[in-house]
Amino acid sequence: MTAAPLPFVDAHIHLWDLAHIRYPWLTPPFADGPNGNVEAIARNYLTDDYRADAGKWAVAGAVHIDAGADASEALRETEWLEGVADTDALPTAIVAFASLDAPDVDRQLTAQAAHRRVRGIRQIVNWHVDPRRSYTPEDLTRDERWQAGFTALGRHGLSFDLQCYPAQMPGLAPLIERRPDVPVILNHLGMPVLSDPEGVAQWREGLKALAAIPHVAIKLSGLGFIDRNWTLDRIRPFLEEAVALFGPDRCMMASDSPTDTLFAPFDRTMQALYDFSAPFSDDERRDLFGRTANRIYRLGLSL
């Protein structure tokens, strides 16, 4: 494989120490859920593991995204990550968890924002009419309490990592548009549901609604969430359309390691993204591989 001669800011990684913090989704018994069966990654994944996986890539920084710790341990996860970063220089920034629909959301956001590497919040809101697809029992994005919590992010100087399904995007667009003080980063190419009869059309409509909002960006990641048996040829149209809608200066590459290793090894995922980017100019590729993430997550790296 050919390593990219470009500085790479990995915009979406996870680390966990299963003996230190509880992650319900990585705890037996395992079942086939929205991610498939996750038993293969239900082991400690630390900075040394990440660096071994990413050894062929010029990693200049990495953004740690909420890894699904038990909600009661969300702040503890942030504190642990800050300690890891102090010792290992990774992660460069943290997107933490908070329950935006909780009565004490301001307290949660205050506590998270007090940590110097915290840049934003993610609360997974994927809801689907098929309960086998849903991450949540109800569509939180329609809840007035959740919408108020989203609005509160701006008061704390926090961005929001949005992991949802395409059918939810048109309903979210007006709320996001009203809050230019809350940068939004759409996770995993917007997660089109190809098994839905109108899955691609819904994805296209949803992406257009969000791409029309200047303070929304998108991650070119999570290829296995779209197609567990993906190939670059099959996934290329989604990558092309996302970049066409958002532009390279609002797109960022990410490995989603180790979660996406359920579907393909780290190097295969990154090589596919690198090969996809080959037709772009050097300047555009530098945006895709690092500068967009550096700017949006306020990393302060020289790239």
Short mmCIF file of N, CA, C and O in Angstrom, two decimals, residues 48 50 52-53 69-70 90 118 120 158 187 189 200 235 260 280 285 295:
data_model
loop_
_atom_site.label_atom_id
_atom_site.label_comp_id
_atom_site.label_asym_id
_atom_site.label_seq_id
_atom_site.Cartn_x
_atom_site.Cartn_y
_atom_site.Cartn_z
N ASP A 48 -1.12 3.29 21.41
CA ASP A 48 -0.14 2.42 20.75
C ASP A 48 -0.81 1.57 19.67
O ASP A 48 -0.23 1.33 18.61
N TYR A 50 -3.57 2.41 18.03
CA TYR A 50 -3.90 3.30 16.92
C TYR A 50 -2.66 3.60 16.08
O TYR A 50 -2.71 3.55 14.84
N ALA A 52 -0.03 1.86 15.68
CA ALA A 52 0.35 0.68 14.90
C ALA A 52 -0.52 0.54 13.66
O ALA A 52 -0.03 0.25 12.56
N ASP A 53 -1.82 0.78 13.82
CA ASP A 53 -2.74 0.71 12.66
C ASP A 53 -2.42 1.80 11.64
O ASP A 53 -2.51 1.58 10.44
N ALA A 69 -19.33 5.33 25.85
CA ALA A 69 -19.23 4.97 27.26
C ALA A 69 -20.61 5.10 27.91
O ALA A 69 -21.49 5.82 27.42
N ASP A 70 -20.80 4.39 29.00
CA ASP A 70 -22.03 4.57 29.77
C ASP A 70 -22.20 6.06 30.07
O ASP A 70 -21.24 6.74 30.43
N LEU A 90 -1.75 12.26 21.89
CA LEU A 90 -2.99 11.95 21.18
C LEU A 90 -4.03 11.58 22.22
O LEU A 90 -3.68 10.95 23.23
N VAL A 118 -11.52 19.63 24.76
CA VAL A 118 -12.90 19.40 24.31
C VAL A 118 -13.31 20.51 23.34
O VAL A 118 -13.23 21.69 23.65
N GLY A 120 -16.26 19.79 21.14
CA GLY A 120 -17.65 19.62 20.79
C GLY A 120 -18.28 18.46 21.52
O GLY A 120 -17.68 17.84 22.39
N LEU A 158 -19.29 25.17 21.81
CA LEU A 158 -19.10 23.78 21.40
C LEU A 158 -19.73 23.50 20.05
O LEU A 158 -20.81 24.01 19.73
N ASN A 187 -21.44 13.03 10.50
CA ASN A 187 -20.59 11.83 10.58
C ASN A 187 -20.89 10.84 9.47
O ASN A 187 -22.03 10.70 9.01
N LEU A 189 -20.48 10.15 6.23
CA LEU A 189 -21.12 10.35 4.92
C LEU A 189 -22.64 10.46 4.99
O LEU A 189 -23.32 10.31 3.98
N VAL A 200 -31.30 6.01 -1.24
CA VAL A 200 -30.35 6.92 -1.88
C VAL A 200 -30.98 8.28 -2.12
O VAL A 200 -30.35 9.33 -1.90
N ILE A 235 -18.57 2.52 -3.43
CA ILE A 235 -18.72 3.65 -2.50
C ILE A 235 -18.38 4.98 -3.15
O ILE A 235 -18.77 6.06 -2.67
N ASP A 260 -14.57 0.91 12.31
CA ASP A 260 -14.70 0.52 10.91
C ASP A 260 -13.80 -0.65 10.53
O ASP A 260 -13.93 -1.19 9.43
N PHE A 280 -8.10 15.12 -7.38
CA PHE A 280 -8.20 16.47 -6.85
C PHE A 280 -6.83 17.16 -6.88
O PHE A 280 -5.79 16.50 -6.92
N ARG A 285 -6.63 18.23 -1.82
CA ARG A 285 -6.31 17.03 -1.04
C ARG A 285 -5.82 17.40 0.36
O ARG A 285 -6.12 16.70 1.34
N ARG A 295 -9.06 23.22 10.93
CA ARG A 295 -9.80 24.48 11.08
C ARG A 295 -11.07 24.30 11.89
O ARG A 295 -11.34 25.07 12.82
#
